[in-house]
Amino acid sequence: MTMTDDNGTASASVDNKTHGPAATHSPAAWTAGGVPAAPATIDPDLWPGVAQPPSGLKADVAGKAAGLMFKGAVRRLPLRVEYPDGSVLGMGGPDAPVMTMVRPAAFEARIGDNGLIGLGESFMAGDWEASDLAAVLEVFAASVDTLIPVPLQKLRSLYLPRTPRQERNAEQNTRSNISRHYDLSNDLFSNFLDSTMSYSSALFPGGAGPLSEVAWDSLAEAQQAKIDRLLDKAGVGDGTRLLEIGTGWGELALRAAARGATVYSVTLSSEQQALAQERIAAAGFADRVTVALQDYRAVEGEYDAVVSVEMIEAVGYEYWPIYFQTIDRVLAPGGKVAIQAITMPHGRMLATRNAYTWVHKYIFPGGFLPSVRAIEGVTQQHTTLRVRERMGMGDHYAATLRLWEERFLARSREVGDLGFDAVFQRMWLFYLCYSRAGFQSGYLDVQQIVLDRREAQL
C-alpha cells in the first residue's frame, strides 16, 4: 500500500532511526478516544520536525496568516473546531466530528511554516486531538479544492518544495525508499494486518453486509478474494509462468502456487523477502516460488502473466513508462496483466505531481498516485499494452483501513513494546485515518485493472 497527500512543505526527510524499533519509549498514556497521548517532551533527535514548533519573526507572521486562513476555511465546513477559550468554529451540529485545539499557536505556526505537513506534525505533537480522526480528516479531504484560496493555489509551484533528489525512484534510491517503510518491522505490520499479511485493499463479498460494518473476522477471506480475482483475470492456473512485481509478505505467490503456477516474485524489502520465503517454505511451495530481492527494472525472462498489487504507487511519476515497458518486455504472446492501483483524479494528479508532502516525509518517500487516465495514456504511448477492464472498489479500501485502524489502536501496547513510541503511533494512526478519509470522501479510489495486447475491436 502507498498513499500520498497533495499539499504542504517540508524540510529533510526523517532518518530511519525515527521509525525503527530502536527508538526509546516510555509507558504510553492514552487520550479519551484511546489514541496514544503525545508525551510532554519529544526527543528532537528522533523527531526533529515534531519536537518544537517553528519560532521567530517569520514563523510568527506565517503562523498568524495561516491561522486566519484556517479559521476562514473551517467556518464553512461541517465540523466543530473547539478552542481552549471556549470558542467554537465550523458549521457542524452536535453530532459533527470535533477537532479540539490543545495548543492553537503551535498548530498555526506549524501549518504556516509547513502547510499540510504541519497539520500532520501538529497531530503527532499533540497540538490538536479529534473525537474521530478519520471523520475530521474526511471533511478536509472532501473540501481539498477549496481549503486554500484559488489565487494561492495558482502560486503552488512557487512555495511548494520538490521531491529531494535522494528520494526520486531512480534505481540507486529505490531500495532505501522501500526500506524506510516496509523494513520497519514485520512484527509491527503483523500487529494490525490479518493472518494473510495482506497490506492492500480487500474485496468483501456482496453478502457481507454494509461495508461500514464488516467485522475483523471477515478480513482474511476478503483479502484472499481480492487476490483470487486478480489471478483469475490474469489467467493464472496450472503451468502458468507468473511474474509478481511487489511480493508483500507472500500471500499472492502462495495462492498462485497452489493453482500450479510457477512464480517469480520481486521485492526490495529484505524483511518482506525473509518472511515471504518462510511462509512459502512452510506451505511446501519453495520449489514453485522464487522471491528475489531485485528491482522490477532488472527482471528478465518471459512470463504468461504479470500481477502487481498496489506497487505502481511506489514507482514515481517519471518512471511509470519504464514500469509498463518492463511488463510489456517480459510478457509472453497472449499473456495478461492484472494490477491493483490506488488512483486519484487526473487534474489533481497533474497539479500535485511535483509536491513534497507529509506522506512523503514520514511514510512513503518517492511515492505518487496515478490516475486511470494516466495509466491509459502511458500504456498507449509507451507500450503495446492496452487497458481492457477495470473495477473500482474504493469503499472496500475504506472498510479495510477502518479494520486496520481499529486493530492498530487495540494493539497499541504491543506496538509500544516493540520500541515504537507514542509519536510514532500517532503518526501511523494519522496515516491510516488520512488514507481512510480519502476513500470515504471519494477523493481516492482503488482499481483492479486488466491489460493485454489484443487489437482494438473495429
Coordinates of C-alpha atoms in Angstrom, one line a residue:
M1 CA 0.0 0.0 0.0
T2 CA 1.1 3.5 -0.6
M3 CA -0.7 6.8 -0.1
T4 CA 0.2 10.4 -0.9
D5 CA -1.4 13.7 0.1
D6 CA -1.4 16.7 -2.1
N7 CA 0.0 19.8 -0.4
G8 CA 2.4 21.0 2.2
T9 CA 6.1 21.8 2.6
A10 CA 8.9 20.0 4.4
S11 CA 12.5 20.0 5.4
A12 CA 14.8 17.0 5.1
S13 CA 13.1 13.6 5.4
V14 CA 13.1 11.7 8.7
D15 CA 16.0 9.4 9.3
N16 CA 15.4 5.6 9.7
K17 CA 16.2 5.8 13.4
T18 CA 13.0 7.8 13.9
H19 CA 10.9 4.8 12.8
G20 CA 12.8 1.8 13.9
P21 CA 12.3 -0.3 16.9
A22 CA 15.5 1.0 18.5
A23 CA 13.6 4.2 19.3
T24 CA 13.3 4.7 23.0
H25 CA 9.9 4.9 24.6
S26 CA 8.3 5.3 27.9
P27 CA 5.0 3.8 29.0
A28 CA 2.2 5.4 26.9
A29 CA -0.7 7.4 28.1
W30 CA -4.0 7.4 26.2
T31 CA -6.5 10.1 25.3
A32 CA -10.2 9.7 26.0
G33 CA -10.6 8.3 22.5
G34 CA -8.0 5.6 23.0
V35 CA -5.3 7.4 21.0
P36 CA -1.8 7.3 22.5
A37 CA -1.2 10.7 24.0
A38 CA 1.8 12.7 22.9
P39 CA 4.5 12.8 25.6
A40 CA 5.1 16.1 27.4
T41 CA 8.6 16.3 25.9
I42 CA 9.6 14.9 22.5
D43 CA 13.1 13.8 21.6
P44 CA 14.4 16.2 19.0
D45 CA 16.9 13.7 17.7
L46 CA 14.2 11.2 17.0
W47 CA 11.6 13.7 15.8
P48 CA 13.3 16.9 14.6
G49 CA 10.2 18.1 12.7
V50 CA 7.9 17.5 15.6
A51 CA 9.7 18.3 18.9
Q52 CA 9.2 22.0 18.7
P53 CA 7.0 24.3 16.6
P54 CA 8.8 26.8 14.3
S55 CA 9.8 30.1 16.1
G56 CA 11.0 33.5 15.2
L57 CA 9.5 36.5 13.5
K58 CA 9.0 34.8 10.1
A59 CA 7.2 31.9 11.8
D60 CA 5.0 34.2 13.9
V61 CA 3.9 36.1 10.8
A62 CA 3.3 33.0 8.8
G63 CA 1.5 31.4 11.7
K64 CA -0.9 34.3 12.1
A65 CA -1.6 34.3 8.4
A66 CA -2.2 30.6 8.3
G67 CA -4.4 30.8 11.4
L68 CA -6.6 33.4 9.7
M69 CA -6.8 31.2 6.6
F70 CA -7.6 28.1 8.6
K71 CA -10.3 29.8 10.6
G72 CA -11.9 31.2 7.5
A73 CA -11.9 27.8 5.8
V74 CA -13.3 25.8 8.8
R75 CA -16.2 28.3 9.3
R76 CA -17.7 26.9 6.1
L77 CA -17.1 23.2 6.9
P78 CA -19.4 20.6 8.6
L79 CA -17.3 20.0 11.7
R80 CA -16.6 21.7 15.1
V81 CA -13.3 23.2 15.9
E82 CA -13.1 23.8 19.7
Y83 CA -10.6 26.2 21.2
P84 CA -9.3 26.3 24.8
D85 CA -11.0 29.6 25.4
G86 CA -14.4 28.0 24.7
S87 CA -14.9 29.4 21.2
V88 CA -16.1 27.0 18.5
L89 CA -15.8 27.3 14.7
G90 CA -17.5 25.4 12.0
M91 CA -20.9 24.7 10.6
G92 CA -21.2 21.2 12.2
G93 CA -24.1 20.4 14.6
P94 CA -23.9 18.4 17.8
D95 CA -23.1 15.2 16.0
A96 CA -20.4 16.6 13.8
P97 CA -16.8 15.4 14.1
V98 CA -14.8 17.5 16.6
M99 CA -11.3 18.8 16.3
T100 CA -10.0 20.0 19.7
M101 CA -7.3 22.6 19.7
V102 CA -4.8 22.0 22.6
R103 CA -2.1 24.5 21.6
P104 CA -3.5 26.7 18.9
A105 CA -0.5 28.9 18.5
A106 CA 1.8 25.9 17.9
F107 CA -0.7 24.5 15.4
E108 CA -0.8 27.7 13.4
A109 CA 3.0 28.1 13.5
R110 CA 3.3 24.6 12.0
I111 CA 0.8 24.9 9.2
G112 CA 2.2 28.4 8.5
D113 CA 5.6 27.0 8.1
N114 CA 4.8 23.6 6.6
G115 CA 1.3 23.6 5.2
L116 CA -0.4 20.3 5.3
I117 CA 2.8 18.7 6.6
G118 CA 2.3 20.9 9.6
L119 CA -1.2 19.6 10.0
G120 CA 0.2 16.1 10.4
E121 CA 3.1 17.1 12.5
S122 CA 0.9 19.1 14.8
F123 CA -1.2 16.0 15.4
M124 CA 1.9 13.9 16.1
A125 CA 3.0 16.5 18.6
G126 CA -0.4 16.7 20.3
D127 CA -1.2 20.3 19.3
W128 CA -4.8 19.0 18.5
E129 CA -6.9 16.0 19.1
A130 CA -10.0 14.6 17.5
S131 CA -13.0 12.6 18.7
D132 CA -13.0 10.7 15.4
L133 CA -9.8 11.4 13.5
A134 CA -10.8 9.8 10.2
A135 CA -14.1 11.8 10.2
V136 CA -12.3 15.1 10.8
L137 CA -9.9 14.4 8.0
E138 CA -12.7 13.3 5.7
V139 CA -14.2 16.7 6.0
F140 CA -10.9 18.3 4.9
A141 CA -10.4 15.7 2.1
A142 CA -13.9 16.4 0.7
S143 CA -13.1 20.1 0.6
V144 CA -9.5 19.9 -0.6
D145 CA -10.1 22.1 -3.7
T146 CA -11.5 25.0 -1.6
L147 CA -9.4 25.0 1.6
I148 CA -6.7 27.1 0.0
P149 CA -7.8 30.3 -1.8
V150 CA -7.6 30.0 -5.6
P151 CA -5.0 32.8 -6.1
L152 CA -2.7 30.9 -3.7
Q153 CA -3.3 27.6 -5.4
K154 CA -2.1 29.2 -8.6
L155 CA 1.2 30.0 -6.9
R156 CA 1.6 26.4 -5.7
S157 CA 4.8 25.8 -7.7
L158 CA 6.5 28.9 -6.1
Y159 CA 6.1 27.8 -2.5
L160 CA 5.9 24.0 -2.5
P161 CA 9.2 22.1 -2.4
R162 CA 10.0 19.4 -4.9
T163 CA 11.0 15.8 -4.0
P164 CA 14.6 15.7 -2.8
R165 CA 16.9 14.2 -5.3
Q166 CA 17.8 11.3 -3.0
E167 CA 14.1 10.3 -2.8
R168 CA 13.5 10.1 -6.5
N169 CA 12.9 6.5 -7.6
A170 CA 16.0 6.1 -9.7
E171 CA 17.4 2.6 -9.2
Q172 CA 20.1 3.8 -6.8
N173 CA 17.4 5.3 -4.5
T174 CA 14.5 2.8 -4.7
R175 CA 15.9 0.3 -2.3
S176 CA 16.3 2.9 0.5
N177 CA 12.9 4.4 -0.2
I178 CA 11.1 1.0 0.1
S179 CA 13.2 0.0 3.2
R180 CA 12.1 3.1 5.1
H181 CA 8.5 1.8 5.1
Y182 CA 8.5 -1.9 4.6
D183 CA 11.6 -2.8 6.6
L184 CA 10.3 -1.1 9.8
S185 CA 9.5 -4.4 11.4
N186 CA 7.5 -7.4 10.3
D187 CA 6.2 -7.6 13.9
L188 CA 4.8 -4.0 13.6
F189 CA 2.8 -5.0 10.5
S190 CA 1.6 -8.3 12.0
N191 CA 0.0 -6.4 14.8
F192 CA -2.6 -4.8 12.6
L193 CA -2.8 -7.0 9.5
D194 CA -4.8 -10.2 9.3
S195 CA -3.4 -13.7 9.0
T196 CA -2.8 -13.3 5.3
M197 CA -0.4 -10.4 5.9
S198 CA -2.0 -8.5 3.0
Y199 CA -1.3 -4.8 3.0
S200 CA -3.7 -3.7 0.3
S201 CA -7.4 -3.3 -0.2
A202 CA -9.6 -6.3 0.5
L203 CA -12.6 -7.2 -1.6
F204 CA -15.6 -8.0 0.6
P205 CA -18.4 -10.3 -0.7
G206 CA -21.7 -8.8 -1.6
G207 CA -23.4 -10.7 1.2
A208 CA -21.1 -9.3 3.9
G209 CA -23.5 -6.5 4.8
P210 CA -22.8 -2.8 4.8
L211 CA -19.1 -2.1 4.3
S212 CA -19.1 0.4 7.2
E213 CA -20.0 -2.6 9.5
V214 CA -17.9 -5.5 8.2
A215 CA -16.1 -7.2 11.0
W216 CA -12.4 -8.2 11.6
D217 CA -13.1 -11.9 11.2
S218 CA -14.2 -11.4 7.6
L219 CA -11.0 -9.6 6.5
A220 CA -8.7 -12.5 5.7
E221 CA -11.3 -14.1 3.4
A222 CA -11.9 -10.8 1.7
Q223 CA -8.1 -10.4 1.1
Q224 CA -8.0 -13.8 -0.5
A225 CA -11.0 -12.9 -2.6
K226 CA -9.1 -9.8 -3.9
I227 CA -6.1 -11.9 -4.8
D228 CA -8.1 -14.7 -6.4
R229 CA -9.9 -12.2 -8.6
L230 CA -6.6 -10.8 -9.9
L231 CA -5.3 -14.2 -10.5
D232 CA -8.4 -15.2 -12.4
K233 CA -8.3 -12.0 -14.5
A234 CA -4.6 -12.7 -15.4
G235 CA -5.5 -16.3 -16.3
V236 CA -3.2 -17.9 -13.7
G237 CA -3.6 -21.6 -13.4
D238 CA -1.7 -24.9 -13.7
G239 CA 1.6 -24.3 -15.5
T240 CA 1.4 -20.5 -15.7
R241 CA 4.7 -18.7 -15.5
L242 CA 3.8 -15.8 -13.3
L243 CA 5.8 -12.6 -12.5
E244 CA 4.7 -10.8 -9.4
I245 CA 6.0 -7.2 -9.0
G246 CA 5.9 -6.4 -5.3
T247 CA 5.9 -9.6 -3.1
G248 CA 4.4 -8.2 0.0
W249 CA 4.6 -11.0 2.6
G250 CA 3.9 -13.7 0.0
E251 CA 0.1 -14.4 0.1
L252 CA -0.4 -13.9 -3.6
A253 CA 2.6 -16.1 -4.5
L254 CA 1.2 -18.8 -2.2
R255 CA -2.2 -18.8 -3.8
A256 CA -0.8 -18.8 -7.3
A257 CA 1.5 -21.7 -6.5
A258 CA -1.5 -23.6 -5.0
R259 CA -3.0 -23.3 -8.5
G260 CA 0.0 -24.9 -10.0
A261 CA 1.7 -21.8 -11.3
T262 CA 5.5 -21.2 -11.2
V263 CA 6.1 -17.8 -9.6
Y264 CA 8.9 -15.3 -9.8
S265 CA 8.3 -12.5 -7.3
V266 CA 10.4 -9.4 -6.8
T267 CA 10.7 -7.1 -3.8
L268 CA 13.1 -4.5 -2.5
S269 CA 12.3 -5.2 1.2
S270 CA 14.6 -7.7 2.9
E271 CA 12.1 -8.0 5.8
Q272 CA 9.3 -8.9 3.4
Q273 CA 11.5 -11.3 1.5
A274 CA 12.5 -13.2 4.6
L275 CA 9.0 -13.7 5.9
A276 CA 7.6 -14.5 2.5
Q277 CA 10.2 -17.2 1.9
E278 CA 9.5 -18.6 5.4
R279 CA 5.7 -18.8 4.7
I280 CA 6.3 -20.2 1.2
A281 CA 8.6 -22.9 2.5
A282 CA 6.2 -23.8 5.4
A283 CA 3.4 -24.3 2.8
G284 CA 5.6 -26.6 0.7
F285 CA 5.9 -24.4 -2.3
A286 CA 9.6 -23.5 -2.2
D287 CA 10.1 -25.4 -5.5
R288 CA 7.5 -23.3 -7.3
V289 CA 8.2 -19.8 -5.9
T290 CA 11.3 -17.6 -6.1
V291 CA 11.3 -14.4 -4.1
A292 CA 14.1 -12.2 -5.4
L293 CA 15.5 -9.1 -3.8
Q294 CA 15.5 -7.2 -7.1
D295 CA 14.3 -4.0 -8.8
Y296 CA 11.5 -4.6 -11.2
R297 CA 13.6 -3.0 -14.0
A298 CA 16.1 -5.8 -13.8
V299 CA 13.7 -8.7 -14.4
E300 CA 14.5 -10.9 -17.3
G301 CA 12.7 -13.8 -18.9
E302 CA 9.3 -14.4 -20.3
Y303 CA 6.0 -14.8 -18.3
D304 CA 2.5 -15.8 -19.2
A305 CA 1.0 -13.4 -16.7
V306 CA 2.1 -10.4 -14.6
V307 CA 0.4 -9.4 -11.4
S308 CA 1.2 -6.3 -9.3
V309 CA -0.8 -5.2 -6.3
E310 CA -0.5 -1.6 -5.2
M311 CA 3.1 -1.3 -6.3
I312 CA 2.7 1.3 -9.0
E313 CA 2.2 3.9 -6.4
A314 CA 5.8 3.5 -5.3
V315 CA 7.2 3.7 -8.8
G316 CA 7.1 7.5 -9.2
Y317 CA 5.5 9.7 -11.8
E318 CA 8.5 9.9 -14.1
Y319 CA 9.1 6.1 -14.0
W320 CA 5.7 4.9 -15.0
P321 CA 6.8 4.4 -18.6
I322 CA 9.6 2.2 -17.5
Y323 CA 7.3 0.2 -15.2
F324 CA 4.9 -0.6 -18.0
Q325 CA 7.7 -1.1 -20.6
T326 CA 9.2 -3.7 -18.3
I327 CA 5.9 -5.5 -18.1
D328 CA 5.5 -5.3 -21.9
R329 CA 9.0 -6.6 -22.5
V330 CA 8.6 -9.8 -20.3
L331 CA 5.0 -10.6 -21.2
A332 CA 4.7 -13.6 -23.5
P333 CA 2.5 -13.5 -26.5
G334 CA -1.1 -13.9 -25.5
G335 CA -0.3 -13.0 -21.9
K336 CA -2.3 -10.9 -19.5
V337 CA -1.6 -8.3 -16.8
A338 CA -3.7 -7.6 -13.7
I339 CA -2.7 -4.7 -11.4
Q340 CA -4.4 -3.2 -8.4
A341 CA -3.7 0.5 -8.1
I342 CA -4.8 3.4 -5.8
T343 CA -5.9 6.2 -8.1
M344 CA -6.6 9.9 -7.8
P345 CA -8.4 12.4 -10.1
H346 CA -6.4 13.3 -13.1
G347 CA -6.5 17.1 -12.6
R348 CA -5.3 16.8 -9.0
M349 CA -2.6 14.4 -10.1
L350 CA -1.3 16.9 -12.6
A351 CA -1.5 19.7 -10.1
T352 CA 0.5 17.9 -7.4
R353 CA 2.9 15.7 -9.2
N354 CA 5.9 17.8 -8.0
A355 CA 4.7 18.3 -4.5
Y356 CA 6.6 17.0 -1.4
T357 CA 4.1 16.1 1.3
W358 CA 3.7 14.8 4.8
V359 CA 3.2 11.2 3.5
H360 CA 6.5 11.5 1.5
K361 CA 8.3 12.8 4.6
Y362 CA 7.1 10.3 7.1
I363 CA 5.5 7.3 5.3
F364 CA 6.3 6.7 1.7
P365 CA 9.3 8.6 0.2
G366 CA 9.2 8.7 -3.5
G367 CA 5.5 7.6 -3.8
F368 CA 2.9 9.1 -6.1
L369 CA -0.6 8.0 -7.1
P370 CA -1.6 7.7 -10.7
S371 CA -4.9 8.5 -12.3
V372 CA -6.8 6.0 -14.5
R373 CA -6.3 8.4 -17.4
A374 CA -2.5 8.5 -16.8
I375 CA -2.3 4.7 -16.8
E376 CA -4.2 4.5 -20.0
G377 CA -2.1 7.3 -21.6
V378 CA 1.3 5.9 -20.5
T379 CA 0.5 2.4 -21.8
Q380 CA -0.9 3.7 -25.1
Q381 CA 2.2 5.9 -25.7
H382 CA 5.0 3.7 -24.5
T383 CA 3.8 0.0 -24.8
T384 CA 1.7 -2.4 -26.8
L385 CA -0.4 -3.0 -23.7
R386 CA -4.0 -1.7 -23.5
V387 CA -6.4 -1.4 -20.6
R388 CA -9.3 -3.8 -21.2
E389 CA -11.2 -3.9 -18.0
R390 CA -11.2 -2.1 -14.6
M391 CA -13.2 -2.2 -11.4
G392 CA -13.3 0.5 -8.8
M393 CA -13.5 -0.6 -5.2
G394 CA -12.7 2.4 -3.1
D395 CA -15.4 1.7 -0.5
H396 CA -13.8 -1.7 0.1
Y397 CA -10.5 0.1 0.9
A398 CA -12.2 2.4 3.4
A399 CA -13.6 -0.7 5.2
T400 CA -10.1 -2.3 5.1
L401 CA -8.5 0.7 6.6
R402 CA -11.1 1.0 9.3
L403 CA -10.3 -2.5 10.4
W404 CA -6.6 -1.9 10.3
E405 CA -7.1 1.3 12.4
E406 CA -9.2 -0.4 15.0
R407 CA -6.7 -3.3 15.2
F408 CA -3.7 -0.9 15.5
L409 CA -5.3 1.0 18.4
A410 CA -6.2 -2.2 20.1
R411 CA -2.6 -3.4 19.8
S412 CA -1.0 -0.1 20.9
R413 CA 0.7 -1.6 24.0
E414 CA 2.2 -4.4 21.9
V415 CA 3.4 -1.9 19.3
G416 CA 5.0 0.2 22.1
D417 CA 6.7 -3.0 23.4
L418 CA 8.4 -3.3 20.0
G419 CA 10.0 0.1 20.6
F420 CA 7.7 2.4 18.6
D421 CA 6.9 5.4 20.8
A422 CA 3.7 7.4 21.2
V423 CA 4.8 9.9 18.5
F424 CA 5.3 7.1 16.0
Q425 CA 1.9 5.6 16.9
R426 CA 0.2 9.0 16.5
M427 CA 2.0 9.3 13.1
W428 CA 0.8 5.9 12.0
L429 CA -2.7 6.5 13.1
F430 CA -2.8 9.8 11.2
Y431 CA -1.6 7.9 8.1
L432 CA -4.3 5.2 8.4
C433 CA -7.0 7.7 9.1
Y434 CA -5.9 10.2 6.4
S435 CA -5.9 7.3 3.9
R436 CA -9.4 6.2 5.0
A437 CA -10.7 9.7 4.7
G438 CA -9.5 9.9 1.1
F439 CA -11.6 6.8 0.2
Q440 CA -14.6 7.8 2.2
S441 CA -14.7 11.2 0.7
G442 CA -14.4 9.8 -2.9
Y443 CA -11.1 11.7 -3.4
L444 CA -9.3 8.4 -3.8
D445 CA -10.2 5.2 -5.4
V446 CA -8.6 1.8 -5.9
Q447 CA -8.9 -0.1 -9.2
Q448 CA -8.3 -3.6 -10.4
I449 CA -7.1 -3.1 -14.0
V450 CA -6.6 -5.8 -16.6
L451 CA -4.3 -5.2 -19.6
D452 CA -3.4 -7.2 -22.7
R453 CA -2.2 -6.8 -26.2
R454 CA -5.4 -7.5 -28.1
E455 CA -6.0 -5.3 -31.1
A456 CA -8.8 -2.7 -30.7
Q457 CA -12.1 -4.0 -31.9
L458 CA -13.4 -2.3 -35.0

